């Protein structure tokens, strides 16, 4: 079954084209008060909005949500923890950069989250972050060294993790030793309540040789963004590198979407938002064909290319990607709650009919 994940907002949400004007979640301008506004303090906070988005994703059949890393937005670990607490079935992916802390500390946090959420936590490492942003938080490692550090990070994290339960023994580890360029561990390893848990599924990204080599050796899922000439070349290169390492890495595609009942409705939404920005070029100039549109970054998305069209058209293009080897789709849209409901009610069963349509027998026993 194809996996569908929804990317959560990190800096609020709203209907406006410009992100700075989106007021939901405590970011952007305050909403004007109306007669229906509840003016009592403390009745509705930023995390209430996020909680509704997470609930909407699970209720609409999404397999999981992604808490993205954003140095100027909400802390992804906190959002992921709240999402795990608010859900029963959805997997939650936390995106973070390896300089967040030591791999042992990240693994310990994750072990507790896995224990309390029945093993539903995934990792996504943000390795190739902006150099100026990295330096602003005291991280001066750059270039391909970031990927070498990430490889050590994952090696150590997996090394101290014990998926088989190990009895508690005070402060004693389980004998894991590591001496690398970035990390040095003596007698590491989790015991007791921190053992016997599944290691988070590791998501990685990037298209450079260093990024693909890291994913081939350490990743479980590799997340790509759509490119004007498609993703087939990068996906094939990753497959070759993983095969040489005796591994197999699944492909995920990060796609913003605008889907409506008809193609005209979808493009009307695009044009309304484009006109709101007051740009001199037209939205149509960024159409790439097959429903692909390269203007999403102008609307505040972190991916440039996504899909625009009717539910049937978007579902067909998702099927094309699936045939090409994509197994997970990371979808996004704003305003978030409304777009999640549209996708869940009208798109997912078209894109994955075998996995999301009840048989007669299932309906009779539901």
XYZ file of C-alpha atoms in Angstrom:
366
model
C 0.000 0.000 0.000
C 1.281 3.469 -0.890
C 2.025 5.611 2.160
C 0.677 9.146 2.425
C 2.143 11.592 4.949
C 1.082 15.174 5.649
C 3.696 17.847 6.341
C 2.748 19.964 9.361
C 3.209 23.739 9.406
C 6.109 25.141 11.404
C 5.249 28.860 11.306
C 1.501 29.006 11.553
C -1.106 28.667 8.842
C -3.840 30.526 6.999
C -5.474 31.241 3.659
C -3.287 34.115 2.501
C -0.657 33.683 -0.208
C 2.096 35.458 1.722
C 3.227 33.396 4.744
C 3.717 36.542 6.856
C -0.034 37.228 6.604
C -1.164 33.817 7.860
C -2.414 34.296 11.391
C -3.308 30.817 12.583
C -1.056 29.269 15.219
C 0.275 32.512 16.691
C 2.373 33.580 13.686
C 1.531 36.528 11.468
C -0.985 39.267 12.299
C -3.664 38.789 14.917
C -7.100 37.945 13.551
C -9.589 40.819 13.898
C -12.114 40.396 16.671
C -15.718 39.771 15.728
C -18.909 39.265 17.719
C -18.132 35.531 17.676
C -14.572 35.912 18.991
C -13.901 34.291 22.362
C -11.917 37.035 24.112
C -11.235 35.057 27.300
C -7.449 34.631 27.724
C -5.901 31.201 27.449
C -8.843 29.549 25.725
C -7.107 28.754 22.462
C -3.348 28.636 21.894
C -0.933 27.897 19.033
C -0.801 24.180 19.768
C -4.583 23.895 19.594
C -4.346 24.735 15.912
C -1.575 22.168 15.386
C -3.588 19.569 17.315
C -6.545 20.071 14.963
C -4.267 19.582 11.951
C -2.824 16.379 13.408
C -6.317 15.103 14.233
C -7.517 15.914 10.727
C -4.616 13.995 9.194
C -5.320 10.847 11.201
C -9.101 11.036 10.796
C -8.741 11.422 7.019
C -6.647 8.304 6.608
C -3.133 9.701 6.321
C -0.494 7.211 7.400
C 1.534 9.795 9.246
C 2.617 13.397 9.696
C 5.985 15.125 9.369
C 7.167 17.721 11.890
C 9.682 19.655 9.733
C 12.905 21.210 10.972
C 12.620 25.002 10.848
C 15.166 27.172 12.699
C 12.679 30.070 12.772
C 9.587 27.989 13.511
C 8.213 25.581 16.081
C 10.684 23.062 17.532
C 10.115 19.817 15.640
C 10.825 17.524 18.607
C 8.123 19.209 20.696
C 5.639 19.117 17.821
C 6.416 15.447 17.166
C 5.956 14.541 20.819
C 2.601 16.335 20.922
C 1.523 14.621 17.679
C 2.407 11.189 19.068
C 0.375 11.926 22.186
C -2.617 13.065 20.127
C -2.729 10.076 17.747
C -3.225 6.324 18.010
C -2.218 4.975 14.614
C -0.369 7.624 12.587
C 3.418 7.487 12.386
C 5.157 10.737 13.266
C 8.394 11.801 11.587
C 10.579 14.310 13.399
C 13.051 16.206 11.215
C 16.157 17.491 12.983
C 19.777 18.332 12.236
C 22.535 16.095 13.658
C 24.082 18.954 15.669
C 20.882 18.950 17.762
C 22.762 16.895 20.370
C 24.800 13.742 20.707
C 23.442 10.671 18.907
C 23.128 8.930 22.293
C 20.925 11.746 23.598
C 18.773 11.766 20.446
C 18.422 7.985 20.723
C 17.429 8.185 24.398
C 14.742 10.790 23.685
C 13.482 8.605 20.857
C 13.444 5.462 22.992
C 11.131 7.170 25.459
C 8.899 8.398 22.644
C 8.832 4.908 21.105
C 7.894 3.394 24.454
C 4.989 5.773 24.985
C 3.782 5.735 21.359
C 4.084 2.019 20.591
C 6.948 2.459 18.143
C 5.431 5.101 15.829
C 8.371 7.549 15.666
C 10.443 8.107 12.510
C 13.574 10.209 12.052
C 14.396 12.568 9.192
C 17.858 14.106 9.335
C 18.260 17.638 7.967
C 21.914 17.306 7.015
C 22.384 19.944 4.320
C 21.152 23.037 6.165
C 22.012 26.639 5.332
C 25.592 27.397 6.387
C 24.782 30.778 7.940
C 21.899 29.233 9.890
C 24.162 26.420 11.084
C 26.785 28.893 12.296
C 24.113 30.901 14.135
C 23.514 27.866 16.378
C 27.230 27.188 16.847
C 27.668 24.503 14.177
C 30.701 25.257 12.008
C 30.909 21.953 10.125
C 30.208 22.434 6.425
C 30.378 20.753 3.036
C 30.621 16.989 2.787
C 31.868 16.861 6.388
C 28.220 17.231 7.386
C 27.463 13.914 5.712
C 30.434 12.208 7.337
C 29.205 13.434 10.717
C 25.666 12.242 9.921
C 27.037 8.788 9.076
C 28.764 8.644 12.471
C 25.637 9.981 14.155
C 23.502 7.155 12.756
C 26.178 4.537 13.431
C 26.370 5.527 17.090
C 22.594 5.891 17.505
C 22.019 2.392 16.109
C 24.942 1.077 18.150
C 23.545 2.102 21.534
C 20.037 0.995 20.598
C 18.976 -2.541 21.521
C 15.827 -3.777 19.799
C 16.065 -6.935 21.917
C 15.230 -6.321 25.561
C 18.270 -6.202 27.851
C 17.932 -6.378 31.613
C 18.761 -3.322 33.710
C 22.195 -3.246 35.387
C 22.661 0.125 37.033
C 24.707 2.498 34.888
C 26.390 -0.290 32.900
C 26.084 -0.195 29.133
C 25.951 -3.145 26.787
C 29.510 -2.929 25.511
C 29.098 -0.674 22.475
C 32.388 1.058 21.700
C 32.991 3.721 19.068
C 35.917 6.031 18.361
C 35.261 8.316 15.406
C 36.112 11.780 14.179
C 33.029 13.360 15.755
C 31.845 10.958 18.472
C 33.557 8.758 21.031
C 31.501 6.240 23.048
C 32.748 3.894 25.780
C 30.529 1.031 26.995
C 27.374 2.488 25.452
C 24.062 0.753 25.032
C 20.521 0.965 26.410
C 19.084 -1.440 28.941
C 15.843 -1.892 30.831
C 12.891 0.206 29.740
C 14.996 1.861 26.988
C 15.624 -1.488 25.274
C 13.372 -3.850 23.333
C 11.994 -1.052 21.143
C 12.037 -0.550 17.339
C 14.648 1.878 16.034
C 13.056 4.842 14.220
C 12.764 4.499 10.455
C 15.481 6.800 9.068
C 14.563 9.291 6.340
C 17.310 11.184 4.503
C 17.318 13.612 1.589
C 19.511 15.395 -0.948
C 20.744 14.797 -4.483
C 24.513 15.263 -4.163
C 26.876 12.298 -4.339
C 27.540 12.618 -0.598
C 23.808 12.668 0.194
C 23.085 9.594 -1.922
C 26.053 7.716 -0.452
C 24.846 8.452 3.077
C 21.346 7.268 2.256
C 22.590 4.139 0.495
C 24.571 3.160 3.593
C 22.280 4.342 6.405
C 18.835 5.393 5.159
C 15.570 3.499 5.083
C 13.677 6.122 3.057
C 15.103 8.838 0.787
C 12.967 11.957 0.345
C 13.158 13.785 -2.976
C 11.539 16.915 -4.332
C 10.194 16.967 -7.877
C 12.524 18.454 -10.498
C 11.722 19.886 -13.944
C 13.280 16.819 -15.588
C 11.852 14.387 -13.025
C 13.413 12.251 -10.299
C 14.188 9.083 -12.264
C 17.929 9.762 -12.658
C 18.511 10.418 -8.963
C 16.308 7.508 -7.920
C 18.216 5.162 -10.230
C 21.591 6.350 -8.936
C 20.445 5.865 -5.341
C 19.209 2.376 -6.192
C 22.592 1.457 -7.669
C 24.506 2.774 -4.663
C 22.193 0.982 -2.221
C 22.439 -2.284 -4.165
C 26.243 -2.054 -4.073
C 25.976 -1.765 -0.288
C 23.618 -4.751 -0.148
C 20.688 -2.578 0.880
C 17.398 -1.259 -0.468
C 16.187 2.293 0.165
C 12.571 3.321 -0.407
C 11.779 6.521 -2.315
C 9.539 9.283 -0.945
C 8.396 12.351 -2.872
C 7.673 15.681 -1.156
C 4.870 17.406 -3.096
C 2.688 20.436 -2.393
C -0.749 20.049 -3.997
C -3.750 22.142 -4.978
C -6.566 19.756 -5.925
C -10.241 20.561 -6.492
C -13.345 19.017 -8.067
C -12.352 20.395 -11.479
C -9.113 21.524 -13.075
C -10.544 25.020 -13.539
C -11.293 25.321 -9.824
C -7.762 24.287 -8.918
C -6.169 26.779 -11.275
C -8.578 29.494 -10.114
C -7.160 28.992 -6.619
C -3.613 29.308 -7.982
C -4.436 32.499 -9.894
C -6.177 34.093 -6.883
C -3.128 33.510 -4.716
C -0.742 34.618 -7.457
C -2.661 37.859 -7.988
C -2.545 38.488 -4.241
C 1.273 38.545 -4.430
C 1.222 41.280 -7.073
C 3.871 39.619 -9.222
C 4.622 40.833 -12.746
C 4.873 37.322 -14.210
C 1.866 35.050 -14.594
C 1.205 31.787 -12.801
C 0.749 30.052 -16.161
C 4.388 30.754 -17.054
C 5.456 28.254 -14.387
C 3.376 25.320 -15.650
C 5.519 22.293 -16.563
C 2.831 20.003 -17.973
C 1.125 16.921 -16.513
C -0.320 19.088 -13.763
C 3.146 20.001 -12.466
C 3.537 23.643 -11.467
C 6.793 25.324 -10.462
C 5.445 28.265 -8.475
C 4.757 26.789 -5.073
C 7.833 28.370 -3.500
C 6.393 31.808 -4.247
C 3.373 30.832 -2.135
C 5.542 29.998 0.865
C 6.085 26.281 0.335
C 9.578 24.882 0.809
C 9.287 22.936 -2.438
C 9.162 24.688 -5.802
C 7.292 22.042 -7.826
C 3.993 20.399 -6.964
C 0.720 19.328 -8.538
C -2.340 21.352 -9.567
C -5.529 19.884 -11.029
C -8.716 17.996 -10.401
C -8.682 15.165 -7.885
C -8.639 12.654 -10.748
C -5.756 14.417 -12.510
C -3.637 14.681 -9.363
C -4.376 11.036 -8.519
C -3.265 9.959 -11.999
C 0.023 11.805 -11.683
C 0.617 10.296 -8.235
C 0.051 6.893 -9.856
C 2.678 7.742 -12.468
C 5.157 8.486 -9.684
C 4.198 5.244 -7.945
C 4.891 3.236 -11.102
C 8.278 4.986 -11.247
C 9.099 3.648 -7.782
C 7.783 6.207 -5.295
C 6.341 4.449 -2.235
C 5.677 7.406 0.056
C 4.164 10.809 -0.706
C 4.710 13.740 1.652
C 1.866 16.104 0.772
C 1.262 19.674 1.901
C -1.213 22.467 1.312
C -2.688 25.495 3.029
C -4.875 26.309 4.785
C -3.907 23.015 6.349
C -7.085 21.663 7.931
C -9.200 22.399 4.864
C -6.648 20.906 2.461
C -6.214 17.766 4.580
C -9.967 17.154 4.466
C -10.038 17.688 0.703
C -7.171 15.264 0.165
C -8.526 12.673 2.579
C -12.092 12.732 1.316
C -11.500 13.126 -2.426
C -7.921 12.214 -3.368
C -6.398 9.348 -1.375
C -8.871 6.665 -2.426
C -8.376 7.658 -6.072
C -4.588 7.573 -5.785
C -4.513 4.281 -3.865
C -7.807 2.463 -4.551
C -6.520 -0.989 -3.593
C -5.309 0.140 -0.190
C -8.037 2.644 0.703
C -11.306 1.292 -0.676
C -13.323 -1.085 1.476
C -14.450 -4.359 -0.057
C -18.059 -5.474 0.342
C -17.002 -7.898 3.081
C -15.156 -5.130 4.928
C -18.170 -2.809 4.700
C -20.461 -5.494 6.131
C -18.201 -6.003 9.158
C -17.304 -2.336 9.698
